[in-house]
mmCIF file of C-alpha atoms and ligand atoms in Angstrom:
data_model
loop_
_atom_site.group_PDB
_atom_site.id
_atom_site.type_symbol
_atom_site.label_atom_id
_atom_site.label_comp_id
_atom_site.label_asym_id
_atom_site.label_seq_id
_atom_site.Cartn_x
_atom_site.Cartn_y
_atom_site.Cartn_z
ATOM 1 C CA UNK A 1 22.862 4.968 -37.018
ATOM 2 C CA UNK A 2 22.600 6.963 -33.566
ATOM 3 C CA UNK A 3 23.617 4.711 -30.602
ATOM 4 C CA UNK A 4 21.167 3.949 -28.087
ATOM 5 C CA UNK A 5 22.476 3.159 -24.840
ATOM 6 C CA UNK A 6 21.267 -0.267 -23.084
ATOM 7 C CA UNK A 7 18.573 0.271 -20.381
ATOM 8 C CA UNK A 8 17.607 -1.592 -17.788
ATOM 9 C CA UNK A 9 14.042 -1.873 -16.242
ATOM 10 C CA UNK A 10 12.166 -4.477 -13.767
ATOM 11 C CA UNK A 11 9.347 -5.053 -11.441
ATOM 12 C CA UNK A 12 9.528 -5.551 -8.095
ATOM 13 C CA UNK A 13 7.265 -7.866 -6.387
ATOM 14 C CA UNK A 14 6.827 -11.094 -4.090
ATOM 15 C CA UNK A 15 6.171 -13.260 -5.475
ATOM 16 C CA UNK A 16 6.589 -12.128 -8.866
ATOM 17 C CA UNK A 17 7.146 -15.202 -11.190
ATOM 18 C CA UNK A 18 3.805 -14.619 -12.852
ATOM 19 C CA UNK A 19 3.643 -11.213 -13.759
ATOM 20 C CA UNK A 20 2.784 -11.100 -17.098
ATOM 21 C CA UNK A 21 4.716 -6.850 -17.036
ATOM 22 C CA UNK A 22 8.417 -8.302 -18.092
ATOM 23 C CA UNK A 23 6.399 -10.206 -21.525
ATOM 24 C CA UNK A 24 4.580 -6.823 -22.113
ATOM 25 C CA UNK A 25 7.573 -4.330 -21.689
ATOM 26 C CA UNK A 26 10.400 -6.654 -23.076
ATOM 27 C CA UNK A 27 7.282 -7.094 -26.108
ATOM 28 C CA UNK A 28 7.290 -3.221 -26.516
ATOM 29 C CA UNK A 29 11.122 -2.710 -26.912
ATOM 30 C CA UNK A 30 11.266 -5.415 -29.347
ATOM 31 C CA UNK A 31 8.470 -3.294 -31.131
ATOM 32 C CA UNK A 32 10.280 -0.216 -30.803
ATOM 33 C CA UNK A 33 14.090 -1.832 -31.568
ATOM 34 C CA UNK A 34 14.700 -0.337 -27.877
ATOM 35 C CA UNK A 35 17.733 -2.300 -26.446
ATOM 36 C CA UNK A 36 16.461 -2.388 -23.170
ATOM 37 C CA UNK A 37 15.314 -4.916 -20.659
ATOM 38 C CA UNK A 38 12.585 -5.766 -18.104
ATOM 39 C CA UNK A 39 13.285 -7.733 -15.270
ATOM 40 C CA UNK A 40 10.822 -9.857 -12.838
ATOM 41 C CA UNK A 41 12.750 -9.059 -9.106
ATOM 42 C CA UNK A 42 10.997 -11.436 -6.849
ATOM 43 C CA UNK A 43 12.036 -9.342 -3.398
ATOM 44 C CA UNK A 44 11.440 -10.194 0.178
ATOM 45 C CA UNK A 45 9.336 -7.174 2.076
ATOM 46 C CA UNK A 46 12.356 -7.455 4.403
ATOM 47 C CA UNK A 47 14.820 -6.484 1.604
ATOM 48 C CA UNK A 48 12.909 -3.806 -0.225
ATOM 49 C CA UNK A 49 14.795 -0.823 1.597
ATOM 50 C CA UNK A 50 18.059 -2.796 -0.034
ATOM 51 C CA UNK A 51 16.410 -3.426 -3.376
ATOM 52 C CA UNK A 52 15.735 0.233 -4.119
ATOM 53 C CA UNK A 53 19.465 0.985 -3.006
ATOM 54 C CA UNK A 54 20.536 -1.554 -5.210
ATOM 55 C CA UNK A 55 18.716 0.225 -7.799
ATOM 56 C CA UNK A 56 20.701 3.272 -7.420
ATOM 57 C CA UNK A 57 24.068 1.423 -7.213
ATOM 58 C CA UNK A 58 23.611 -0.772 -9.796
ATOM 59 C CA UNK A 59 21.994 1.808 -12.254
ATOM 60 C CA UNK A 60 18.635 0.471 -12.338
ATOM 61 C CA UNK A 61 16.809 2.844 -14.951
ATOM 62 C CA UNK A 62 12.782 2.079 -13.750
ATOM 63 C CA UNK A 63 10.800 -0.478 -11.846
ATOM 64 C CA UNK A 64 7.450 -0.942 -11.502
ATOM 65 C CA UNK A 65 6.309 -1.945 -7.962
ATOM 66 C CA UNK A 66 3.242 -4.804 -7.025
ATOM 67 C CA UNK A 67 2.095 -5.952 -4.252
ATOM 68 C CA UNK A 68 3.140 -6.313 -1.604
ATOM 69 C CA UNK A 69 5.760 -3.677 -1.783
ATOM 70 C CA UNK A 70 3.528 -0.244 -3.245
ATOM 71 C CA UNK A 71 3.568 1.393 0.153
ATOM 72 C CA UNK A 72 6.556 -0.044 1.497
ATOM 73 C CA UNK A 73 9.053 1.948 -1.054
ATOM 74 C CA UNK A 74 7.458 5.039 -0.311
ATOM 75 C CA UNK A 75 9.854 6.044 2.708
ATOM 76 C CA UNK A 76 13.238 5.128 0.602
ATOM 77 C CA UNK A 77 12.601 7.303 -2.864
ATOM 78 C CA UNK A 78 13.698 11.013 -3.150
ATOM 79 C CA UNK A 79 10.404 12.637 -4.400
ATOM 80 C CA UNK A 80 6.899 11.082 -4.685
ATOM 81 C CA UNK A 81 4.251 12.749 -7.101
ATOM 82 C CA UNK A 82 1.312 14.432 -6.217
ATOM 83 C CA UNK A 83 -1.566 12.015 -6.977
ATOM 84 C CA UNK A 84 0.862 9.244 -5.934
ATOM 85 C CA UNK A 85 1.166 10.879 -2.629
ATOM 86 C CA UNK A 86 -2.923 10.921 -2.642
ATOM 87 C CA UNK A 87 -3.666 7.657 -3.367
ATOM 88 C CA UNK A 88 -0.771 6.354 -1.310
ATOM 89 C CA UNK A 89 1.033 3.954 -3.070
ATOM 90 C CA UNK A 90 3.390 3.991 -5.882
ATOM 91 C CA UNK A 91 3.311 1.581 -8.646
ATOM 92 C CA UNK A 92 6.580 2.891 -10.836
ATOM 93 C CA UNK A 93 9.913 4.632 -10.021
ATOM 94 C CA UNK A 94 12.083 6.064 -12.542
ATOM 95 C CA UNK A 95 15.698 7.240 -11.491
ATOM 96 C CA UNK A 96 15.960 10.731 -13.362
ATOM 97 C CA UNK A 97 19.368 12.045 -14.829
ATOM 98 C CA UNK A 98 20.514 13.304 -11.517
ATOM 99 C CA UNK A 99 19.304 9.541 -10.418
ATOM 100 C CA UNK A 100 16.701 10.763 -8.318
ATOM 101 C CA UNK A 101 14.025 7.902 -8.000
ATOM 102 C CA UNK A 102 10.598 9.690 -8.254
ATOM 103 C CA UNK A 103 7.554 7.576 -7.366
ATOM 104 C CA UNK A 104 4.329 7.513 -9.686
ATOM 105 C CA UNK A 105 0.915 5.610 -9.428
ATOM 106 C CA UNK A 106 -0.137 4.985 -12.908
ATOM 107 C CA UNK A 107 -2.758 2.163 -11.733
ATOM 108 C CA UNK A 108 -5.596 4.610 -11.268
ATOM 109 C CA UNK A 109 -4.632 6.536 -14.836
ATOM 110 C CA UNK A 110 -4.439 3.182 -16.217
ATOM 111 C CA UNK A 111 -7.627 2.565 -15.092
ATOM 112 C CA UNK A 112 -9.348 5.564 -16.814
ATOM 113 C CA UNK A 113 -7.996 5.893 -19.713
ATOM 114 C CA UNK A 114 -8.825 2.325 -20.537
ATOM 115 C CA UNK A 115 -12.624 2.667 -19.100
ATOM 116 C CA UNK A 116 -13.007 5.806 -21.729
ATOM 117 C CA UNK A 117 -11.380 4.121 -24.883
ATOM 118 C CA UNK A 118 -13.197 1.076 -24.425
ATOM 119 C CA UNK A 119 -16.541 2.636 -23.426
ATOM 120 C CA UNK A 120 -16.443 6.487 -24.156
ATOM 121 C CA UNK A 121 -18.161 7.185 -21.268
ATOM 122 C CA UNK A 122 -18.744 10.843 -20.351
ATOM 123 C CA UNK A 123 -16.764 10.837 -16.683
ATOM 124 C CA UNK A 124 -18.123 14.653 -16.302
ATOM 125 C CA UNK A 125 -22.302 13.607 -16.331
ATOM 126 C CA UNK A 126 -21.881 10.154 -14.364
ATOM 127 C CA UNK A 127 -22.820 8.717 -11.044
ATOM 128 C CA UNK A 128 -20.316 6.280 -10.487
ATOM 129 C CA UNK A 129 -20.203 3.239 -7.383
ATOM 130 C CA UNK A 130 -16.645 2.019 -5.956
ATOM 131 C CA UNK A 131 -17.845 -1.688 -4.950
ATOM 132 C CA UNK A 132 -14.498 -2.180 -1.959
ATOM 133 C CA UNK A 133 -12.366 0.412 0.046
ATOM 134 C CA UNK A 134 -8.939 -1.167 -0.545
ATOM 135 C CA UNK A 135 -5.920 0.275 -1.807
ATOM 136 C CA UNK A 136 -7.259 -0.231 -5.521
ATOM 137 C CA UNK A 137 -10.766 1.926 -5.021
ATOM 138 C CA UNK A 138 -8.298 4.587 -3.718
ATOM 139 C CA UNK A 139 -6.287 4.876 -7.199
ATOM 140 C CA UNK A 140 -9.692 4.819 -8.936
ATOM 141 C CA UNK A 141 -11.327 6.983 -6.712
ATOM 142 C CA UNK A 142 -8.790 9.931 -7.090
ATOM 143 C CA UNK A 143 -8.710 9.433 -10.727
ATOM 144 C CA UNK A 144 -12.429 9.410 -11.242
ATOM 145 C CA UNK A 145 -12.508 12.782 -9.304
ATOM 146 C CA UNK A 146 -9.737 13.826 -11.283
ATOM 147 C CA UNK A 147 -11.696 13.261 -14.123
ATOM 148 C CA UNK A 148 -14.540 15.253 -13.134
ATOM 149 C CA UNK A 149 -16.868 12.634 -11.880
ATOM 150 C CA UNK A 150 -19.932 14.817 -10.423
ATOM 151 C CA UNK A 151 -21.107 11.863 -7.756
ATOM 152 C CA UNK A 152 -18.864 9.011 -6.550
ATOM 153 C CA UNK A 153 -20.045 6.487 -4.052
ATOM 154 C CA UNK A 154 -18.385 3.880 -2.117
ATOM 155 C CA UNK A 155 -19.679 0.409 -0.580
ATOM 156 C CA UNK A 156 -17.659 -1.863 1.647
ATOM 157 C CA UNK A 157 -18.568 -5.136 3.362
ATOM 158 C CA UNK A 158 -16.695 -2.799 6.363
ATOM 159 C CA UNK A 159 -18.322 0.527 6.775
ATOM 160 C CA UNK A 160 -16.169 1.611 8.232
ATOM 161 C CA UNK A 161 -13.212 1.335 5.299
ATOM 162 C CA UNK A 162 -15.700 2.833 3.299
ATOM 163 C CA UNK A 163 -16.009 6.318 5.777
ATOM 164 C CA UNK A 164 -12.370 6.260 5.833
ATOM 165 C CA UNK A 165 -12.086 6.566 2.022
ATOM 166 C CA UNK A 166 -14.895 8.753 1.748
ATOM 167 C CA UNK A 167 -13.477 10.968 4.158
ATOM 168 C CA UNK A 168 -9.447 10.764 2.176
ATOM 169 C CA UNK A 169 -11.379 11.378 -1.315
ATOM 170 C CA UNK A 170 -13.655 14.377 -0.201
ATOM 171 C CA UNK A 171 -10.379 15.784 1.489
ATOM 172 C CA UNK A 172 -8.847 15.367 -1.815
ATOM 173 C CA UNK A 173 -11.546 16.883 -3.946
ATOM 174 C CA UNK A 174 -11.597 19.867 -1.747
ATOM 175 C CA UNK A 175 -7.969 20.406 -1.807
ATOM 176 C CA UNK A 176 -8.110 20.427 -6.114
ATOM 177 C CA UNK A 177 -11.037 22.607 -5.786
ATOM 178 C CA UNK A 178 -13.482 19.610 -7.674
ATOM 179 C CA UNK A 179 -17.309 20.003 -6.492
ATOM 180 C CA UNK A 180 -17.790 16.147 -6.582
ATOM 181 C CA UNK A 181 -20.458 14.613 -4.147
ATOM 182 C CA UNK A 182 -18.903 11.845 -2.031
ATOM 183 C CA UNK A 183 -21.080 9.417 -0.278
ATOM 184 C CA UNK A 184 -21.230 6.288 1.472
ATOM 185 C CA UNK A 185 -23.847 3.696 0.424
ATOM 186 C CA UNK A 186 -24.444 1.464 3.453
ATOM 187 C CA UNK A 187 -23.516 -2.276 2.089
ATOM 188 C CA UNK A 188 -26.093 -4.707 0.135
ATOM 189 C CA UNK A 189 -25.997 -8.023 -1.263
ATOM 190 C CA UNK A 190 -28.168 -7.297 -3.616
ATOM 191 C CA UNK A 191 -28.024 -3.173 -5.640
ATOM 192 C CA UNK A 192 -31.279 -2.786 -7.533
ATOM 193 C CA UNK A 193 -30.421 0.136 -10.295
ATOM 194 C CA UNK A 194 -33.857 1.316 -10.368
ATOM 195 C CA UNK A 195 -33.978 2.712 -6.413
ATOM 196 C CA UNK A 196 -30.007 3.722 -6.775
ATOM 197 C CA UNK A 197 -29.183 4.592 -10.479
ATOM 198 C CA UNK A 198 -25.996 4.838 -11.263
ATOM 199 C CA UNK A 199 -24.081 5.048 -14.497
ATOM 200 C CA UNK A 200 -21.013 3.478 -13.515
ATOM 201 C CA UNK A 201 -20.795 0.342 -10.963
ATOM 202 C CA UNK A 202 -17.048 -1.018 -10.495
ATOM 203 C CA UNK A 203 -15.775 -3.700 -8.374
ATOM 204 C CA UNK A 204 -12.325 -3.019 -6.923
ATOM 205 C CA UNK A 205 -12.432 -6.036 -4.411
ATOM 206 C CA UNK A 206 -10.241 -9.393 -5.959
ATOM 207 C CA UNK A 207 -13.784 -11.185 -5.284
ATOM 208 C CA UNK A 208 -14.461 -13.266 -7.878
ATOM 209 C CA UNK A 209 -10.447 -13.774 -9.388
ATOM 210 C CA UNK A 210 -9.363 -17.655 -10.469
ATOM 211 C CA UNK A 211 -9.878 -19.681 -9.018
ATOM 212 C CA UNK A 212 -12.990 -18.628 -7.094
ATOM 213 C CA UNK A 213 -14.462 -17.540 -10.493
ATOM 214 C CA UNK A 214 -17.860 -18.086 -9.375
ATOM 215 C CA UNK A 215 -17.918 -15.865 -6.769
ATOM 216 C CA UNK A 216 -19.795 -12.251 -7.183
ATOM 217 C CA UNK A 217 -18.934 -9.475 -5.135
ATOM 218 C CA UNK A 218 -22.416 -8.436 -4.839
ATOM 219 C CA UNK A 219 -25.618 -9.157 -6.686
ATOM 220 C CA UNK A 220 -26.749 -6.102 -9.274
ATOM 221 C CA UNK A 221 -30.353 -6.334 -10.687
ATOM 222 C CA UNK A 222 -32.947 -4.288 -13.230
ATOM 223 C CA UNK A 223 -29.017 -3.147 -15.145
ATOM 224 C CA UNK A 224 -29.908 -1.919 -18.938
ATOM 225 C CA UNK A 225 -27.727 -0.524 -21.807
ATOM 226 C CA UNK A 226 -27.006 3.032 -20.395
ATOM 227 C CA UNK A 227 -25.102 1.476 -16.877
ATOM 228 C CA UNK A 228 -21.450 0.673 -17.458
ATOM 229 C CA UNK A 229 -20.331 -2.224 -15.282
ATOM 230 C CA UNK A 230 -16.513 -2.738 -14.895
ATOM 231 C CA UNK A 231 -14.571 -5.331 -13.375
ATOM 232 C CA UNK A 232 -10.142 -4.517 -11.934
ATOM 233 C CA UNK A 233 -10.054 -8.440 -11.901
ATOM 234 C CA UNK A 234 -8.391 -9.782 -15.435
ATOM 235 C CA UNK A 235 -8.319 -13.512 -14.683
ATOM 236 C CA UNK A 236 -10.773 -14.713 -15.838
ATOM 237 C CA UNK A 237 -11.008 -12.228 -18.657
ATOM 238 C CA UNK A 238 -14.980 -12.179 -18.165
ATOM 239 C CA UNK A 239 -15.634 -12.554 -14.922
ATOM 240 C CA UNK A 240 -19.029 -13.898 -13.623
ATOM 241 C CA UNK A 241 -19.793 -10.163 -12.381
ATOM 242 C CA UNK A 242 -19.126 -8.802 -15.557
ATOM 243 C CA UNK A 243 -21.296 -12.008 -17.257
ATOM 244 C CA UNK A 244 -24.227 -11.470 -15.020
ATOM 245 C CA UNK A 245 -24.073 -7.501 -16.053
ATOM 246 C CA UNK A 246 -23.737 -8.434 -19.977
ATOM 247 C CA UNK A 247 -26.930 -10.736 -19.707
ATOM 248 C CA UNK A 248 -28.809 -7.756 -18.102
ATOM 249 C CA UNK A 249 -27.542 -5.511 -20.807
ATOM 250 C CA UNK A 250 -24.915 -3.505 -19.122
ATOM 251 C CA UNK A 251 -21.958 -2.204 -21.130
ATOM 252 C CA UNK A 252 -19.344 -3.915 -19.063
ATOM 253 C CA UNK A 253 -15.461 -3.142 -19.104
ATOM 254 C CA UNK A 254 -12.783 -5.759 -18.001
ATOM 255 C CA UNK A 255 -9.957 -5.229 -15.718
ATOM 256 C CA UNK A 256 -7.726 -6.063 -18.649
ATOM 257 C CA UNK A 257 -7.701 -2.598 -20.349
ATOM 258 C CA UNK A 258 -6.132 -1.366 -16.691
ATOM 259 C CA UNK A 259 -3.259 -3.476 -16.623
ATOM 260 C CA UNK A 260 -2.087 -2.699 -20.124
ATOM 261 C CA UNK A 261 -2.653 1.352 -19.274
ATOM 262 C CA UNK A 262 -0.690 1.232 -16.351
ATOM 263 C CA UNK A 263 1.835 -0.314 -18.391
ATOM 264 C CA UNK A 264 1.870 2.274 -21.254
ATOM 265 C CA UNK A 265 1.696 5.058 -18.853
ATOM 266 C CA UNK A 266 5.101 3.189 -17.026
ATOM 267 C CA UNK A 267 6.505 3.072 -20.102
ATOM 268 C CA UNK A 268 5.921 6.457 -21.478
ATOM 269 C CA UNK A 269 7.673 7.530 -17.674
ATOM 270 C CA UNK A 270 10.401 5.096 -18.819
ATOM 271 C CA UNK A 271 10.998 5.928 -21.608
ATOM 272 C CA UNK A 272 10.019 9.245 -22.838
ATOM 273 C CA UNK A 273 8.163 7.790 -25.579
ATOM 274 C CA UNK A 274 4.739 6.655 -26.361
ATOM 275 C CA UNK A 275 4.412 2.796 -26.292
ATOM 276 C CA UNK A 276 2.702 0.189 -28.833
ATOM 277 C CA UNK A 277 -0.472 -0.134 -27.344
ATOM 278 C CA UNK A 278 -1.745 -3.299 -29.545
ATOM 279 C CA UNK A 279 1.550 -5.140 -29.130
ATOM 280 C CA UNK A 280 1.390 -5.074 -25.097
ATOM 281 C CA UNK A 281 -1.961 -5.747 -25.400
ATOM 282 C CA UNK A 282 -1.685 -8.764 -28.156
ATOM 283 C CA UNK A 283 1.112 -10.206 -26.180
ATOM 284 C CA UNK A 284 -0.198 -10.198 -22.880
ATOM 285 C CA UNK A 285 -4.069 -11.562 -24.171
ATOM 286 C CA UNK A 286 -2.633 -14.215 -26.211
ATOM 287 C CA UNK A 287 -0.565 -15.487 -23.028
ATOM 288 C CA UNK A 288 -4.024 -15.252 -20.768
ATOM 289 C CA UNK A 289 -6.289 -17.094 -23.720
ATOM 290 C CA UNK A 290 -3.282 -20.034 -23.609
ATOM 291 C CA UNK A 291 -2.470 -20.446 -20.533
HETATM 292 P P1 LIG B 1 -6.382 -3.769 -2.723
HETATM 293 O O1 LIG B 1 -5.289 -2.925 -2.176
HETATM 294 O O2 LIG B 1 -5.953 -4.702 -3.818
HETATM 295 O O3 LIG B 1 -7.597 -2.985 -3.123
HETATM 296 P P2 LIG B 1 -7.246 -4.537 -0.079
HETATM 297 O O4 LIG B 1 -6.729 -3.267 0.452
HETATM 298 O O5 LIG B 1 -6.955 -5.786 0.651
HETATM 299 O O6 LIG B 1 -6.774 -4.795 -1.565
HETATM 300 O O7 LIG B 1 -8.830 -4.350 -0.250
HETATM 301 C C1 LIG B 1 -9.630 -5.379 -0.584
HETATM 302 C C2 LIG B 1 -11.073 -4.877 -0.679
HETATM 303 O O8 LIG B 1 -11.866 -5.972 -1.112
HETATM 304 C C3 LIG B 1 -11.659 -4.438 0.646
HETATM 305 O O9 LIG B 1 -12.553 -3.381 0.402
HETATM 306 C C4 LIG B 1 -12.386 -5.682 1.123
HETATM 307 O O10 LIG B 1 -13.475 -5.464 1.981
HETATM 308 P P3 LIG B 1 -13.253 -5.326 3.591
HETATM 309 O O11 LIG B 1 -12.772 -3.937 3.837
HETATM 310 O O12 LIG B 1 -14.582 -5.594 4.182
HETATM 311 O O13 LIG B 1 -12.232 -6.379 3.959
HETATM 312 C C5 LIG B 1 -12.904 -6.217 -0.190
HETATM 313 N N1 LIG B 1 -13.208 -7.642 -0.135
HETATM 314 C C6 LIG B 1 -12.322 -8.653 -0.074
HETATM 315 N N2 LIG B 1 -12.962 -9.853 -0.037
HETATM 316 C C7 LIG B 1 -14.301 -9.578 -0.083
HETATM 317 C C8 LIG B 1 -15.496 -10.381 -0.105
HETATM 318 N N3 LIG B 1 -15.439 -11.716 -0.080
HETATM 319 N N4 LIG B 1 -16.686 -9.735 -0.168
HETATM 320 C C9 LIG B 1 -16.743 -8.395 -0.212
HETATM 321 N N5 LIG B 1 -15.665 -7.582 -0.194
HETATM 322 C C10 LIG B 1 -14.453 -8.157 -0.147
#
């Protein structure tokens, strides 16, 4: 039998005790009969420039990077990819053969590939809303562009947040040479589909995340069957946005499907393989529908 050589991956985070990533990586090496390992690094922000050196001395294969720390290991890695470098923040390093560490975002990705195999959406003929102008509407932003999204708006209980990522995403689109229509759509409690119909409404604020499960980022009325509303937020599983949108009719999308794709996609940069989709995602919803 050909010898695999023992691996070593982690996430780096603070705090970091309930990331469900080490259950959903170590899940997929058990799968695959990798010998490898995923560890949960709980790192101060005042340590990180140490933990990614530590990485290199120690032999660190891959980590994947949460908050608070996604823009904070940017200065300290050798190379940073393209749409990382565009949405800002990276989310996964892998230390090449040379042991380079290159930086990737897979969140946004993640987020995409999981909105199409869950609702097959047609990226190329919608009008899609960001609800929030955070670091998470950025990843999805640049991936919905990427993706050939003809109109993408943005709302923000700050304007001015939203301009700003207006501005960054039209720079983007002009720079890749996409002809998408970037706008800002001045911020309501209340979005009635029939005066602004969109095909795609997603809510990249944490508004509405246990335990405020109640709470609604904003109110959406007169939805039907051909508007796709999509929650980032995974606990609760349903939130009460994506409730409300389901008793309207909406198609709606979790935020579940993005964690596990940003996952694969680290994985696949781990590893150089493709991972076991329905394990990491079995493992990870059985956890959430126990705990
Ligand atoms: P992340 O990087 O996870 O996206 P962030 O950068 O803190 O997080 O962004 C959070 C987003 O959620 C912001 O757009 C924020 O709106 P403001 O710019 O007005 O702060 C939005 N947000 C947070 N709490 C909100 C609330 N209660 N109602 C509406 N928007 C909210």
């Amino acid at each position: 039998m050909k010898h695999v050589k023992p691996r070593l991956f982690g996430v780096l985070g603070h705090p970091v005790a309930h990331s469900l990533s080490p259950m959903m990586h170590n899940a997929a090496y058990e799968a695959l009969h990798m010998p490898y390992h995923y560890h949960a690094y709980d790192v101060h922000p005042d340590h990180i420039q140490h933990a990614i050196q530590g990485m290199r001395a120690l032999g660190v294969d891959g980590v994947n990077v949460t908050i608070p720390h996604k823009q904070l290991v940017m200065p300290y890695l050798d190379e940073i990819d393209e749409e990382a470098q565009a949405i800002g923040a990276v989310n996964t390093i892998v230390r090449d053969e040379q042991g380079r560490l290159i930086g990737y975002n897979t969140d946004g990705a993640g987020y995409v590939k999981s909105l199409i195999s869950e609702t097959k959406i047609e990226l190329k003929h919608t009008s899609a809303l960001l609800i929030g102008a955070g670091g998470a509407a950025k990843a999805l932003g640049i991936y919905l562009l990427k993706s050939g999204c003809p109109q993408v708006s943005i709302t923000n209980r700050t304007q001015e947040k939203a301009e700003q990522l207006a501005a960054h995403l039209q720079q983007y689109a002009q720079k890749q040479g996409y002809s998408s229509d970037m706008t800002v759509t001045p911020w309501k409690t209340n979005i009635d589909v029939t005066a602004q119909p969109y095909q795609l409404i997603i809510n990249t604020t944490s508004v509405g995340m246990w335990p405020h499960t109640e709470q609604l980022p904003v109110q959406l009325t007169n939805l039907h069957e051909q508007v796709v509303v999509s929650d980032i937020v995974y606990n609760p599983l349903q939130t009460s946005f994506l409730e409300e949108a389901h008793k309207q009719g909406a198609m709606t999308h979790g935020g579940l499907g993005m964690f596990i794709f940003q996952g694969l996609l680290s994985f696949e940069y781990f590893t150089g393989e493709h991972g076991p989709l329905d394990i990491m995602r079995t493992v990870v919803l059985e956890h959430l529908e126990r705990n």
